[in-house]
Amino acid sequence: MADSLVVTSKVKKFMREKGGCNTSAETIEVLSRAVERLCQKGIDSAKADGRKTVVDRDIVIAHV
């Protein structure tokens, strides 16, 4: 993927403030790919329901 779907500075700030951790470039890439997959899941779900609008229920994240 050419463009990141996450804001690198915000992710790094969150990791630093919440956990005192640094963030590698690879972490940003993995997060961006995860966001891409979630977006595609939402698109697929909306289309399956005959909608052109992705809504919250289209993107369900299992609680770990």
Backbone as CSV, one residue per row, in Angstrom:
resi,resn,N_x,N_y,N_z,CA_x,CA_y,CA_z,C_x,C_y,C_z
1,MET,0.839,-1.170,0.000,0.000,0.000,0.000,0.888,1.238,0.000
2,ALA,0.567,2.169,-0.863,1.392,3.372,-0.998,1.121,4.372,0.122
3,ASP,-0.131,4.577,0.440,-0.496,5.568,1.454,-0.921,4.888,2.749
4,SER,-0.519,5.481,3.856,-0.920,4.967,5.161,-2.336,5.436,5.467
5,LEU,-3.111,4.575,6.080,-4.473,4.930,6.482,-4.549,5.368,7.936
6,VAL,-3.401,5.472,8.577,-3.362,5.960,9.955,-2.452,7.180,10.022
7,VAL,-2.716,8.030,10.982,-1.892,9.224,11.176,-0.736,8.838,12.090
8,THR,0.453,8.734,11.504,1.631,8.251,12.212,1.893,9.020,13.499
9,SER,1.837,10.344,13.436,2.146,11.154,14.620,1.156,10.892,15.749
10,LYS,-0.108,10.665,15.391,-1.120,10.414,16.424,-0.945,9.036,17.046
11,VAL,-0.595,8.048,16.224,-0.355,6.704,16.751,0.848,6.722,17.688
12,LYS,1.920,7.365,17.252,3.128,7.428,18.082,2.852,8.156,19.391
13,LYS,2.091,9.248,19.323,1.750,9.998,20.537,0.928,9.132,21.487
14,PHE,-0.049,8.412,20.957,-0.881,7.532,21.779,-0.037,6.467,22.469
15,MET,0.822,5.807,21.695,1.675,4.748,22.257,2.588,5.297,23.357
16,ARG,3.113,6.485,23.117,4.026,7.102,24.090,3.263,7.515,25.357
17,GLU,2.111,8.175,25.183,1.366,8.675,26.344,0.687,7.564,27.133
18,LYS,0.147,6.570,26.454,-0.594,5.501,27.135,0.298,4.401,27.681
19,GLY,1.441,4.187,27.032,2.264,3.064,27.460,3.735,3.358,27.626
20,GLY,4.132,4.587,27.326,5.549,4.915,27.429,6.397,4.184,26.408
21,CYS,5.778,3.818,25.273,6.473,3.018,24.260,6.771,3.827,23.009
22,ASN,7.850,3.453,22.350,8.151,3.965,21.024,7.422,3.098,20.006
23,THR,7.336,3.579,18.774,6.600,2.869,17.725,7.469,2.734,16.486
24,SER,7.635,1.522,16.004,8.438,1.282,14.810,7.635,1.599,13.553
25,ALA,8.336,1.825,12.464,7.686,2.066,11.176,6.859,0.860,10.754
26,GLU,7.332,-0.331,11.072,6.605,-1.551,10.721,5.256,-1.601,11.430
27,THR,5.198,-1.082,12.655,3.941,-1.062,13.400,2.907,-0.214,12.667
28,ILE,3.334,0.925,12.147,2.430,1.802,11.407,1.910,1.089,10.159
29,GLU,2.780,0.369,9.469,2.373,-0.374,8.276,1.335,-1.445,8.612
30,VAL,1.572,-2.181,9.697,0.647,-3.237,10.113,-0.705,-2.636,10.500
31,LEU,-0.691,-1.534,11.245,-1.944,-0.872,11.621,-2.698,-0.378,10.392
32,SER,-1.993,0.169,9.432,-2.626,0.659,8.216,-3.276,-0.486,7.439
33,ARG,-2.593,-1.619,7.355,-3.184,-2.782,6.667,-4.415,-3.287,7.417
34,ALA,-4.375,-3.247,8.741,-5.530,-3.677,9.538,-6.721,-2.750,9.288
35,VAL,-6.473,-1.455,9.219,-7.540,-0.494,8.935,-8.099,-0.748,7.536
36,GLU,-7.220,-1.030,6.584,-7.676,-1.322,5.221,-8.604,-2.537,5.212
37,ARG,-8.232,-3.588,5.944,-9.071,-4.793,6.003,-10.417,-4.491,6.651
38,LEU,-10.419,-3.691,7.731,-11.678,-3.323,8.380,-12.569,-2.510,7.444
39,CYS,-11.977,-1.599,6.701,-12.746,-0.802,5.737,-13.349,-1.699,4.660
40,GLN,-12.560,-2.637,4.153,-13.075,-3.540,3.123,-14.199,-4.400,3.666
41,LYS,-14.073,-4.840,4.919,-15.135,-5.617,5.569,-16.418,-4.794,5.623
42,GLY,-16.292,-3.521,5.977,-17.453,-2.641,6.023,-18.074,-2.451,4.655
43,ILE,-17.249,-2.267,3.637,-17.741,-2.105,2.270,-18.502,-3.353,1.834
44,ASP,-17.902,-4.506,2.057,-18.526,-5.764,1.658,-19.867,-5.971,2.370
45,SER,-19.922,-5.664,3.648,-21.143,-5.827,4.428,-22.244,-4.875,3.939
46,ALA,-21.870,-3.620,3.701,-22.852,-2.646,3.223,-23.407,-3.072,1.862
47,LYS,-22.532,-3.484,0.956,-22.979,-3.915,-0.368,-23.871,-5.145,-0.282
48,ALA,-23.539,-6.068,0.617,-24.345,-7.279,0.793,-25.752,-6.935,1.263
49,ASP,-25.883,-5.830,1.977,-27.194,-5.368,2.448,-27.857,-4.409,1.464
50,GLY,-27.220,-4.197,0.316,-27.788,-3.323,-0.696,-27.650,-1.842,-0.380
51,ARG,-26.675,-1.486,0.457,-26.459,-0.089,0.829,-25.186,0.441,0.216
52,LYS,-25.124,1.762,0.067,-23.906,2.420,-0.388,-23.212,3.130,0.765
53,THR,-23.796,3.040,1.944,-23.243,3.698,3.124,-22.766,2.646,4.117
54,VAL,-21.522,2.755,4.509,-20.981,1.867,5.543,-21.376,2.447,6.899
55,VAL,-21.979,1.628,7.730,-22.392,2.051,9.068,-21.625,1.250,10.112
56,ASP,-21.745,1.681,11.348,-20.959,1.064,12.419,-21.122,-0.445,12.503
57,ARG,-22.305,-0.942,12.290,-22.528,-2.383,12.428,-21.819,-3.189,11.335
58,ASP,-21.396,-2.518,10.253,-20.671,-3.201,9.195,-19.233,-3.539,9.604
59,ILE,-18.741,-2.837,10.599,-17.372,-3.049,11.057,-17.445,-3.485,12.511
60,VAL,-17.405,-4.773,12.686,-17.493,-5.348,14.032,-16.124,-5.900,14.386
61,ILE,-15.610,-5.447,15.502,-14.299,-5.914,15.966,-14.527,-6.850,17.154
62,ALA,-14.020,-8.053,17.048,-14.136,-8.998,18.164,-13.289,-8.486,19.321
63,HIS,-13.859,-8.498,20.501,-13.116,-8.070,21.687,-12.146,-9.161,22.088
64,VAL,-10.922,-8.773,22.275,-9.876,-9.734,22.588,-9.671,-9.802,24.081
